[in-house]
Coordinates of C-alpha atoms in Angstrom, one line a residue:
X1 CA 12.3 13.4 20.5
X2 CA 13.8 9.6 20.7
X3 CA 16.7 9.5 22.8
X4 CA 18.3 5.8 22.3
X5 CA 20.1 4.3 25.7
X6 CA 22.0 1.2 26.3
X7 CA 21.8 0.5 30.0
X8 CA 23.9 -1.6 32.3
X9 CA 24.8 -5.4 31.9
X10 CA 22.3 -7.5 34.2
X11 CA 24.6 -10.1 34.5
X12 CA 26.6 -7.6 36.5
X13 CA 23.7 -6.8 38.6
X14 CA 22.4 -10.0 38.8
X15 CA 25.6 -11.4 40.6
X16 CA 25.7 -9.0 43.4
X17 CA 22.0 -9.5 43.5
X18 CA 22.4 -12.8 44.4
X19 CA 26.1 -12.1 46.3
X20 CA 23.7 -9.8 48.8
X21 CA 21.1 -12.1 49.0
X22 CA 23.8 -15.2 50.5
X23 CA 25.5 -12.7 52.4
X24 CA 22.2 -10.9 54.2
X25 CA 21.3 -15.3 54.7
X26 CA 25.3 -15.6 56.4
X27 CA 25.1 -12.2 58.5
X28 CA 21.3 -13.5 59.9
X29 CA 23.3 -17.1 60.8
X30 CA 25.6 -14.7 62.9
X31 CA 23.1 -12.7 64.6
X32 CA 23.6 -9.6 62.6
X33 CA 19.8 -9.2 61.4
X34 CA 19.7 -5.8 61.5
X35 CA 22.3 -5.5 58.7
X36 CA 21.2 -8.7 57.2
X37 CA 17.8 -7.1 56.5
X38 CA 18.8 -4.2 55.2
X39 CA 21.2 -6.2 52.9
X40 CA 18.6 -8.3 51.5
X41 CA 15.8 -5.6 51.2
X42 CA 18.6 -3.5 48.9
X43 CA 18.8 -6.8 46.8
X44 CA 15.3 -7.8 46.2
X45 CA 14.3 -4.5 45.6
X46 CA 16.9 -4.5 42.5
X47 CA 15.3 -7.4 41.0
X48 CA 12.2 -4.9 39.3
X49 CA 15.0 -3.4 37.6
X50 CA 16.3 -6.6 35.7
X51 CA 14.7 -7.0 32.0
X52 CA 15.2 -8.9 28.8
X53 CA 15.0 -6.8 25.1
X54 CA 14.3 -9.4 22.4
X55 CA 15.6 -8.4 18.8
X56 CA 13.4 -6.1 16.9
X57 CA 11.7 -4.9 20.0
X58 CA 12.5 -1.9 22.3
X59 CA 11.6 -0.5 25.2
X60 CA 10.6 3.0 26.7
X61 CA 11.4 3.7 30.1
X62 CA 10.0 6.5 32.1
X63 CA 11.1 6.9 35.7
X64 CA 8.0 8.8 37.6
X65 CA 6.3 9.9 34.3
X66 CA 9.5 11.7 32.9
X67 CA 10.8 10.2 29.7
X68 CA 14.3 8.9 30.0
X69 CA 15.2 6.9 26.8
X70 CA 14.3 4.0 24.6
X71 CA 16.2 0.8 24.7
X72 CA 16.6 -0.8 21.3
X73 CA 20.0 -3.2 21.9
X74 CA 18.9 -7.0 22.7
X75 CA 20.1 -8.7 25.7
X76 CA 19.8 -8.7 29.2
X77 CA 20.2 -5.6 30.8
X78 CA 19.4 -3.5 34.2
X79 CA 18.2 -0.1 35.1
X80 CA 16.5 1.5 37.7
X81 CA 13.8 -0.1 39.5
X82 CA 11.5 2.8 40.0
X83 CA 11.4 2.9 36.1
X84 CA 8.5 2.2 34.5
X85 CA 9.0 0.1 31.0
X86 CA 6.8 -0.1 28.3
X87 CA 7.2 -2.4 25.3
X88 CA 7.0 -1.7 21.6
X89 CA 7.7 -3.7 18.5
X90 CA 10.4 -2.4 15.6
X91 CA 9.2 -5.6 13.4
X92 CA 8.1 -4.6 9.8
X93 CA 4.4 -5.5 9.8
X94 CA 2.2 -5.4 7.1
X95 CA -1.6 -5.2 6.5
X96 CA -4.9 -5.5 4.2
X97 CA -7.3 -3.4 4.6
X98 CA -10.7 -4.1 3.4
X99 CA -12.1 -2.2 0.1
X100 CA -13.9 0.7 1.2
X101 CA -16.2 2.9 -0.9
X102 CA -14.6 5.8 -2.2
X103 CA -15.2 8.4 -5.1
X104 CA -12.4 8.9 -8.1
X105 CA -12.2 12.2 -9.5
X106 CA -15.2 12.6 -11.1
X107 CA -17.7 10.8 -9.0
X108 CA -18.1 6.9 -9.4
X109 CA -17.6 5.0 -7.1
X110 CA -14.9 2.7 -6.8
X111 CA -14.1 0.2 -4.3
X112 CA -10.4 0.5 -3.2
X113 CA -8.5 -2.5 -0.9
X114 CA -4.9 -1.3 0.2
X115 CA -1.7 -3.5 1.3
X116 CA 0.5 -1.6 3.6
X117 CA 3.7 -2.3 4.5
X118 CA 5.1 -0.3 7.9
X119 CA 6.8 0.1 11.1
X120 CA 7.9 1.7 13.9
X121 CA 10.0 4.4 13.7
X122 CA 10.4 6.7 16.6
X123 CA 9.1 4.9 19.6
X124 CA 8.8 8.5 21.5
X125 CA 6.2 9.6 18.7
X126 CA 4.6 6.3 18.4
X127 CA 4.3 5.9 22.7
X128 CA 3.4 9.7 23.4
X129 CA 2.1 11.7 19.8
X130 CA -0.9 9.1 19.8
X131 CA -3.4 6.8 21.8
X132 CA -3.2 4.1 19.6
X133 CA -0.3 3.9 16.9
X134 CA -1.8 1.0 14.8
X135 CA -5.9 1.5 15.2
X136 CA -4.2 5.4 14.0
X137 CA -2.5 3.2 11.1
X138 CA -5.5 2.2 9.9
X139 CA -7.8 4.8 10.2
X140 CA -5.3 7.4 8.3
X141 CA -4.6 5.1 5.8
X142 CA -8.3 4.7 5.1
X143 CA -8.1 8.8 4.7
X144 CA -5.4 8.6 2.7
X145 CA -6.9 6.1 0.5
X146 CA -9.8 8.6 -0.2
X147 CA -7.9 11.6 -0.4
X148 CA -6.2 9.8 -3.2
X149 CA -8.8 8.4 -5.2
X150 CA -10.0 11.8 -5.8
X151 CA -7.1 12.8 -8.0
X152 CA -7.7 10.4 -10.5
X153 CA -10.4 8.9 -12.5
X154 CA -11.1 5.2 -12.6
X155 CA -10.2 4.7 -16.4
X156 CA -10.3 6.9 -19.6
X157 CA -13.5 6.6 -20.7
X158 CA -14.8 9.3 -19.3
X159 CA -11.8 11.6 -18.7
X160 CA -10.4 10.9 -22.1
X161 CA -8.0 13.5 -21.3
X162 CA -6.2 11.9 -18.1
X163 CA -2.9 11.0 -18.2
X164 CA -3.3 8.8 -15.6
X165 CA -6.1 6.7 -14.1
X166 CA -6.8 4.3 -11.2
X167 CA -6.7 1.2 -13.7
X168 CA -3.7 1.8 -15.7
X169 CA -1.4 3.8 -13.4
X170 CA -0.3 1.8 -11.6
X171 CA 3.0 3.1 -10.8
X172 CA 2.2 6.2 -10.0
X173 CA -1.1 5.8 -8.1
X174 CA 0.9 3.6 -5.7
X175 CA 3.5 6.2 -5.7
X176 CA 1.3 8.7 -4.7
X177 CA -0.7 6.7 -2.2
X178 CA 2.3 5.7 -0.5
X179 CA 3.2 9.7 -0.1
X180 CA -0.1 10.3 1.1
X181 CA 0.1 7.5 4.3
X182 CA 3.8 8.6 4.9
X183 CA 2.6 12.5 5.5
X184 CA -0.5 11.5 8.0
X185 CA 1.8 8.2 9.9
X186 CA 4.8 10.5 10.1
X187 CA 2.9 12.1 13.1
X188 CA 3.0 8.9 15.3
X189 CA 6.7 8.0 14.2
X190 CA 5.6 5.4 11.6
X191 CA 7.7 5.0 8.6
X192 CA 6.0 3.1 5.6
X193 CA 8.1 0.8 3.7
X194 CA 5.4 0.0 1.0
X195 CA 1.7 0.9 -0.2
X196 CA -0.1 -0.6 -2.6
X197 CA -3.4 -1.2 -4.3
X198 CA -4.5 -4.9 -3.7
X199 CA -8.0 -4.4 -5.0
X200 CA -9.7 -2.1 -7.3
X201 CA -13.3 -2.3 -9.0
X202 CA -16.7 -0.2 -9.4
X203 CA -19.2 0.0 -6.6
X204 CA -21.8 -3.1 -7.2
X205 CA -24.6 -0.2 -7.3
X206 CA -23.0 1.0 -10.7
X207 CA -20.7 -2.1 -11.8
X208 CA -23.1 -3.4 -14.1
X209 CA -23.8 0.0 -16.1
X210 CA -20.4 0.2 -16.3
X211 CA -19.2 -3.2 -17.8
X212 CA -21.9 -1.9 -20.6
X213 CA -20.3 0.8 -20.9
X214 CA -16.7 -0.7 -21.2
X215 CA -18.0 -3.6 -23.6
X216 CA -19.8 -0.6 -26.0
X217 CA -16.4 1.6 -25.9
X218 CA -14.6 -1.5 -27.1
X219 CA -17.0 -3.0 -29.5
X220 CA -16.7 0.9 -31.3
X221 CA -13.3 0.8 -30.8
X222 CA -13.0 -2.5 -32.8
X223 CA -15.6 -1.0 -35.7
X224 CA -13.7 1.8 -36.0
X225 CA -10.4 -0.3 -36.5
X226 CA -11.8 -2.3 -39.2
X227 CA -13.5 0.7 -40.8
X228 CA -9.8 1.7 -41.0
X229 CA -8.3 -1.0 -42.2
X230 CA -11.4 -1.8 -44.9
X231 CA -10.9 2.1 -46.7
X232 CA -7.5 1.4 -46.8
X233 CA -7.8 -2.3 -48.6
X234 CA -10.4 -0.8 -51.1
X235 CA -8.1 2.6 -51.8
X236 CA -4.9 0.1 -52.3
X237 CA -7.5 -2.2 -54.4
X238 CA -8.5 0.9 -57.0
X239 CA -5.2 2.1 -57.1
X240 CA -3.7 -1.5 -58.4
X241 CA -6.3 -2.0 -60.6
X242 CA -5.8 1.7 -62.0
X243 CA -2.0 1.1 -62.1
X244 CA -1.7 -2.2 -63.9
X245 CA -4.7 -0.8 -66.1
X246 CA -6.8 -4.3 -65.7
X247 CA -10.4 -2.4 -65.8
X248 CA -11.5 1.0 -66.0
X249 CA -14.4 1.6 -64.0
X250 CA -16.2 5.2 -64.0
X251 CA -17.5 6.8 -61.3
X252 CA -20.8 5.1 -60.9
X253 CA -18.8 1.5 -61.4
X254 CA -16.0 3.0 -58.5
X255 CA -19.2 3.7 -56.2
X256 CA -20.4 -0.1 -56.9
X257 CA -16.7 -1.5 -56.1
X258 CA -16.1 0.3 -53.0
X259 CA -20.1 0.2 -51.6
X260 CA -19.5 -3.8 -52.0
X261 CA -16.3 -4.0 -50.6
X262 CA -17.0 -2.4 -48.0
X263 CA -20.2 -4.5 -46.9
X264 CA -17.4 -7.8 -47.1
X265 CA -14.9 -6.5 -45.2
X266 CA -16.9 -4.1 -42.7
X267 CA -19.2 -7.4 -42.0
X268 CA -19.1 -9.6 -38.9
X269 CA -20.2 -12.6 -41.5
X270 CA -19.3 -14.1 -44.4
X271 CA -20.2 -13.0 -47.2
X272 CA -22.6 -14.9 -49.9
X273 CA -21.0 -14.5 -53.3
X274 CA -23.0 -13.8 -56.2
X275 CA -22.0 -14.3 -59.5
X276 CA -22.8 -12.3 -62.7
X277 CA -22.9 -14.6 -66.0
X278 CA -23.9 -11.0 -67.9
X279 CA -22.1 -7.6 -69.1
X280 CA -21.1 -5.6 -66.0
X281 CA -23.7 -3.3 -67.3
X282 CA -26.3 -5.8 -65.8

């Protein structure tokens, strides 16, 4: 587990450093080399142990392969010199990954481009639990991004029945993606802050079959609207007619009405008028 540590001051340490250093220079001016060398040995070998933490990074220090902490406080600070220090950044970072081919739930393929938005966590999991914690961000979140994809179709025209697709749920597509990533990055300490679908479309192999498909759907959509709307005109046309007794038609004459009205308002044209200068019998 992380284990945070806030080590010594190097100002401290970097004064006696130097103190040492003039006073092993002052003892070999009066002959005392012996004690002069030692004195200066002890104070350049402290100088490996002087570092600088930037904010938003940290470091990990091991001392002979043994994990002793992780320094996360900026500044200029001193430890050990034997200790080994290994840099990591706490930035947020964020990136696009390319669409990749993946199936939805019942088979197309679909070309999915994630944004993710993520960052370092627990430096121990992300330094020690993996080789690589960001080629390991990618790679899981192209898993994740498939695994996902199969729990929803692309749209409703197939799966009538879904309450939620690729296309229109948004919401909750990202919301599950972003579960998904969390779950395989919370192995290597990463936290994600956000996921989300940055590009979606079918697979060029079967995009063109599909627009057809999409353009029919909506063209008998549309029909069926105005079919709709047309019976409901001609039933609200007999029914005046009836009610402020203007004409009384009979069945066959009803059938006429309504078969003509129809063909005006069903029609993607206008219609020709004709006009009858007989009986309506003609």
């Amino acid at each position: 587990m992380e284990k945070v540590i806030k080590p010594a001051s190097g100002y401290i340490y970097l004064f006696m450093a130097l103190a040492g250093i003039a006073a092993s220079i002052y003892l070999f001016t009066q002959e005392m080399a012996i004690v002069g060398g030692i004195l200066l040995f002890l104070s350049i070998i402290c100088i490996p142990g002087f570092f600088i933490v930037e904010p938003n990074k940290a470091l990990v220090m091991l001392l002979f392969g043994e994990y002793k902490g992780t320094v996360k406080a900026y500044g200029f600070f001193w430890v050990n010199p034997f200790m080994t220090k290994k840099k990591i950044s706490l930035r947020v970072r964020n990136f696009e990954n390319k669409p990749v081919k993946v199936n939805d739930k019942i088979g197309n393929p679909v070309m999915i481009g994630t944004i993710v938005v993520w960052q370092v966590q627990d430096t121990f999991k992300a330094t020690f639990d993996v080789e690589d914690y960001e080629n390991f961000v990618h790679l899981q979140t192209d898993a994740a991004v498939r695994k996902m994809a199969g729990k929803y179709p692309y749209d409703d025209f197939e799966a009538e029945n879904a309450e939620i697709t690729l296309r229109s749920g948004v919401e909750e597509v990202n919301h599950s993606l972003e579960l998904e990533i969390s779950e395989r990055l919370e192995h290597a300490g990463i936290k994600v802050i956000e996921a989300r679908i940055s590009h979606l479309a079918y697979s060029s192999e079967i995009a063109s079959a599909m627009l057809q498909r999409q353009q029919a759907t909506a063209i008998v959509a549309a029909r069926r609207k105005i079919v709709d709307g047309a019976v409901g005109m001609v039933e609200m046309a007999l029914h005046d007619l009836k009610m402020k007794d203007i004409i009384e038609f009979d069945d066959d004459k009803k059938a006429v009405m309504v078969s003509n009205l129809m063909v005006v308002l069903c029609s993607d044209k206008s219609a020709s008028p004709v006009l009858n200068v007989g009986t309506l019998n003609q």
